[in-house]
Tab-separated table of C-alpha atoms in Angstrom:
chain	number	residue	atom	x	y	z
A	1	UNK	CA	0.000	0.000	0.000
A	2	UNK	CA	0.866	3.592	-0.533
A	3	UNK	CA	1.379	4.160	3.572
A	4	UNK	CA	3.236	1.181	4.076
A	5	UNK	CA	5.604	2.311	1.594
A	6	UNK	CA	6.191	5.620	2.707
A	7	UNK	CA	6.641	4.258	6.363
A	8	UNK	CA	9.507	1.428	4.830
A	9	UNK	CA	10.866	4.624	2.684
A	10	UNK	CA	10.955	6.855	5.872
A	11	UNK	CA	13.541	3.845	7.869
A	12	UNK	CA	15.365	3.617	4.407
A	13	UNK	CA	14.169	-0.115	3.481
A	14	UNK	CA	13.153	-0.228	0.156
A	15	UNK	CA	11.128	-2.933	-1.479
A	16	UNK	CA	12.721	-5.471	-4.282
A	17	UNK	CA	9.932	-5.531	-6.016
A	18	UNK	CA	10.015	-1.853	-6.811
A	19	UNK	CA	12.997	-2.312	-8.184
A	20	UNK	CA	13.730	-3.016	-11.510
A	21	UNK	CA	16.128	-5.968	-12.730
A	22	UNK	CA	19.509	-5.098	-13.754
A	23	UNK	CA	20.343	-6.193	-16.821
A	24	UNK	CA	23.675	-6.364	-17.648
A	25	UNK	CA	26.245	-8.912	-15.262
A	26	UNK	CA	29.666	-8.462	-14.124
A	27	UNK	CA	31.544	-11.948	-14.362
A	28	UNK	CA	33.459	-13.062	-11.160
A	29	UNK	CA	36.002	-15.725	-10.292
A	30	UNK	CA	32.830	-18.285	-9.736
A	31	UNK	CA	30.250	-17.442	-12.467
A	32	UNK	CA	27.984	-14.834	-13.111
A	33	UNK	CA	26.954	-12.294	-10.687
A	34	UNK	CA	25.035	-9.126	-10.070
A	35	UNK	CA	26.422	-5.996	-11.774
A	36	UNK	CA	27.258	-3.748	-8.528
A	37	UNK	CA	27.184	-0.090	-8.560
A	38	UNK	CA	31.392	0.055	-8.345
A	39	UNK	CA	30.292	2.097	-5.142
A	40	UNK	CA	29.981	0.409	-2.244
A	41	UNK	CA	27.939	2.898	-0.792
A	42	UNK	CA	25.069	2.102	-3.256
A	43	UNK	CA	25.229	-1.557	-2.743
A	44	UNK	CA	21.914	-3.010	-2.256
A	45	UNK	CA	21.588	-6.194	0.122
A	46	UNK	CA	18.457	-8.136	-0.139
A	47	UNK	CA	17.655	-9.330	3.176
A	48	UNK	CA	15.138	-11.984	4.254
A	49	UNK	CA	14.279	-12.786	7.680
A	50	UNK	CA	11.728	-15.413	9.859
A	51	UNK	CA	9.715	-13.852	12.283
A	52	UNK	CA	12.085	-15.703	15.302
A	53	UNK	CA	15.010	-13.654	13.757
A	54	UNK	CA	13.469	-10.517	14.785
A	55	UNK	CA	16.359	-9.150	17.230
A	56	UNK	CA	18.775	-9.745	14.452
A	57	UNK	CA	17.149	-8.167	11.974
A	58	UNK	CA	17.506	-4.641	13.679
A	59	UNK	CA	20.861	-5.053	14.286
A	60	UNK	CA	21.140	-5.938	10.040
A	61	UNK	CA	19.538	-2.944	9.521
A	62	UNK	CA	21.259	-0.922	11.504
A	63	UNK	CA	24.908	-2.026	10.436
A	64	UNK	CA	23.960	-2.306	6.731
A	65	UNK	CA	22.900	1.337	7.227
A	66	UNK	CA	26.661	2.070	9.294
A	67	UNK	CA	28.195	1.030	5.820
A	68	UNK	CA	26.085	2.666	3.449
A	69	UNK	CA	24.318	-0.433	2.097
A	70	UNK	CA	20.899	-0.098	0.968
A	71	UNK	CA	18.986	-3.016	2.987
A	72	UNK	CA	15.667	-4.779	0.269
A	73	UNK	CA	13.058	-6.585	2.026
A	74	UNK	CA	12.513	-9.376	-0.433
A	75	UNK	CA	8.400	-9.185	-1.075
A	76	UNK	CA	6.549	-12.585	0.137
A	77	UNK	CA	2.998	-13.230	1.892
A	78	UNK	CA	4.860	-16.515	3.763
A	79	UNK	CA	7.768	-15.575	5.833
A	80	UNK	CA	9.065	-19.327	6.259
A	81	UNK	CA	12.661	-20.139	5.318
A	82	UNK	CA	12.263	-21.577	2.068
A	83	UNK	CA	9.932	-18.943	0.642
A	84	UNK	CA	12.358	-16.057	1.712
A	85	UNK	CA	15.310	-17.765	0.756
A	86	UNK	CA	14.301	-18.409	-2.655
A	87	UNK	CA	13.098	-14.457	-3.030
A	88	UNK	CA	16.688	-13.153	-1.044
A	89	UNK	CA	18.515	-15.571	-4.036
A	90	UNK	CA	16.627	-14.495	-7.116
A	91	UNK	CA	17.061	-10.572	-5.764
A	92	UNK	CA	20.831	-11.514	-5.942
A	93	UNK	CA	20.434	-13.825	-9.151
A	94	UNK	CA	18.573	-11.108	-11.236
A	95	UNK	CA	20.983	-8.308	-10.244
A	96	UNK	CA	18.400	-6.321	-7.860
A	97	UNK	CA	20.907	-6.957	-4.812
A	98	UNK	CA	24.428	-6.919	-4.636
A	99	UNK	CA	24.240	-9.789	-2.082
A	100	UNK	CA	21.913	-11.237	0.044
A	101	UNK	CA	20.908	-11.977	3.712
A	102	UNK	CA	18.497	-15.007	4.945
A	103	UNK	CA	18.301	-15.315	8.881
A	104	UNK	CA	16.059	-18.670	9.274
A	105	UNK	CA	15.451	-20.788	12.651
A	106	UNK	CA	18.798	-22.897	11.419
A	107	UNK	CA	19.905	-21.360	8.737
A	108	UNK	CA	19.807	-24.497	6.992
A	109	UNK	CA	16.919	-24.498	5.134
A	110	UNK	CA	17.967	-20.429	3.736
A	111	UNK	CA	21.224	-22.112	2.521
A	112	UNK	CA	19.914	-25.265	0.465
A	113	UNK	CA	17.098	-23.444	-1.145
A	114	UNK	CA	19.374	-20.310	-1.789
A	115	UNK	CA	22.308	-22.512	-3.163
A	116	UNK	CA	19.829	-24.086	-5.911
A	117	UNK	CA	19.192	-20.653	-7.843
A	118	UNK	CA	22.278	-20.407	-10.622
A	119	UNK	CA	24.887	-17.661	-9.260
A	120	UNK	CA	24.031	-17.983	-5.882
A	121	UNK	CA	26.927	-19.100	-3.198
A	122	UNK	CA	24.839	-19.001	-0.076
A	123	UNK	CA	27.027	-19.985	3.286
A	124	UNK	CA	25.879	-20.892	6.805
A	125	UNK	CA	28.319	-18.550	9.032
A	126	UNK	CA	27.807	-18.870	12.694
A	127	UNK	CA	30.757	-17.356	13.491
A	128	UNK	CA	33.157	-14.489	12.239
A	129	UNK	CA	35.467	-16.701	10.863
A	130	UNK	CA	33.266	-18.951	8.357
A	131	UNK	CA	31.984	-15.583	7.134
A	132	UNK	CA	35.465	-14.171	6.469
A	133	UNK	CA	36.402	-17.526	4.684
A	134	UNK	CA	32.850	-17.796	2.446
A	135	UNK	CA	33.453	-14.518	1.374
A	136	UNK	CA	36.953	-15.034	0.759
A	137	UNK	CA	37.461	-19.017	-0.190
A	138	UNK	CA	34.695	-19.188	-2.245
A	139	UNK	CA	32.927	-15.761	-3.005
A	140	UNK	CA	29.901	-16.528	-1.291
A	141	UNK	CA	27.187	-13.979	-2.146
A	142	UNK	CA	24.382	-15.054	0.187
A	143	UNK	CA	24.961	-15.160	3.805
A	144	UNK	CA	22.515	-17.254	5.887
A	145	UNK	CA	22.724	-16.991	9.758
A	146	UNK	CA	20.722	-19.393	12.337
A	147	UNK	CA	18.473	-17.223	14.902
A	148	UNK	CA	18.102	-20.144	17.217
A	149	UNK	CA	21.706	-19.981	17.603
A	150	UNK	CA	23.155	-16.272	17.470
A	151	UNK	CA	22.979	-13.696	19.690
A	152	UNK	CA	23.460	-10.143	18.887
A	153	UNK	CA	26.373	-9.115	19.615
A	154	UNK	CA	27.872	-12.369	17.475
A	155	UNK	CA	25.504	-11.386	14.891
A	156	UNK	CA	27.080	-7.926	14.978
A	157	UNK	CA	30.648	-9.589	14.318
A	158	UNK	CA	29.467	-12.168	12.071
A	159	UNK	CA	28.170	-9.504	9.444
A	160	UNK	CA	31.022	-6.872	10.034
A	161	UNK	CA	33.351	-9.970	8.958
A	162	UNK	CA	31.282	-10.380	6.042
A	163	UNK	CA	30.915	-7.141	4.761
A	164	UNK	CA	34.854	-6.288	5.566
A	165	UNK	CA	35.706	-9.086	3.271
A	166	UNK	CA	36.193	-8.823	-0.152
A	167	UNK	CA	34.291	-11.537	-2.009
A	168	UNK	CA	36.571	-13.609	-4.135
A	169	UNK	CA	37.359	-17.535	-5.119
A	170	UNK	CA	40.587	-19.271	-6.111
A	171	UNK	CA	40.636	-20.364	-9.757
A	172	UNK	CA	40.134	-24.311	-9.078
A	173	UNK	CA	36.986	-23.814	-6.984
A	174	UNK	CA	35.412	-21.292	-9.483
A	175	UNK	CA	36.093	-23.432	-12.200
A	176	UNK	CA	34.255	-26.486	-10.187
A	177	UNK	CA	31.086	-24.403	-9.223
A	178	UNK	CA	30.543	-22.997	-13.063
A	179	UNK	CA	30.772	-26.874	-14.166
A	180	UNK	CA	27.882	-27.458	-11.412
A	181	UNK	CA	26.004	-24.571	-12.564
A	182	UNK	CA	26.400	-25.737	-16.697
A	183	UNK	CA	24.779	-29.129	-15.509
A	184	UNK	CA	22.300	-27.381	-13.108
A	185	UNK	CA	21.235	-25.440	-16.036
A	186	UNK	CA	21.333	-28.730	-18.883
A	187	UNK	CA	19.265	-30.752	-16.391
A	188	UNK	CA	16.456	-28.205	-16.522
């Protein structure tokens, strides 16, 4: 509605869906991925998030705001995992979000269904240190967090580790994840 949009505009979320697609794609060391701004201050992050993840998601907001990012609520009438994962990886897929943010019960179920959509690298970081490495191991572009297990001020660490680093993949592993997309795409 009108209201509800002025009221998500006024706190600085904006909606995916009013966004349009971008249509050209930058390629990166694992496959295809979102063309970014080249700014990092006009980044937008598509972010997804179960109603038991409700503490973390301020604290997302609030930090993606400390670092200029422009948080997207991914639109969905069902807030479960699957549903939100799915919308947080085709934001990222089709180039409306730079990357993309699930925060599910586990944070299981965000990373299967996300890591089915081609392009996506969605990793399960509980911890500061598996988000440093999926960002910088494998270029992970989706990062999926587990609100039965994270508090806060973890949360806060895990996504400052994230953000700080740069998203990139050693030749070998690229090379293995565009063969695995190829044959996701041939078996459609």
């Amino acid at each position: 509605t009108p209201l509800a949009k002025d009221a998500l505009a006024a706190t600085g979320i904006v909606l995916a869906s009013a966004l349009p697609s971008r249509e050209t794609t930058a390629h990166t060391a694992h496959g295809i991925q979102p063309q970014q701004s080249g700014r990092k201050d006009l980044d937008r992050v598509a972010v997804g998030v179960v109603p038991s993840g409700a503490s973390l998601e301020s604290i997302l907001f609030a930090t993606l705001r400390r670092s200029n990012r422009i948080p997207l609520r991914v639109p969905t009438s069902r807030r479960e995992a699957a549903h939100l994962a799915r919308q947080v990886a085709g934001a990222v897929s089709g180039g409306q979000a730079a990357w993309g943010v699930i925060i599910d019960e586990s944070g299981i179920v965000g990373a299967a269904v996300a890591n089915r959509v081609t392009g996506v690298i969605a990793a399960l970081c509980n911890d500061e240190t598996t988000a440093r490495r999926a960002r910088g191991q494998v270029g992970a572009n989706v990062l999926c967090v587990a609100a039965d297990i994270v508090a806060g001020p973890l949360f806060e660490r895990i996504l400052s580790a994230w953000i700080e680093t740069p998203a990139q993949c050693d030749e070998d592993t690229a090379n293995v994840i565009r063969e695995l997309d190829r044959c996701q795409e041939s078996a459609r």
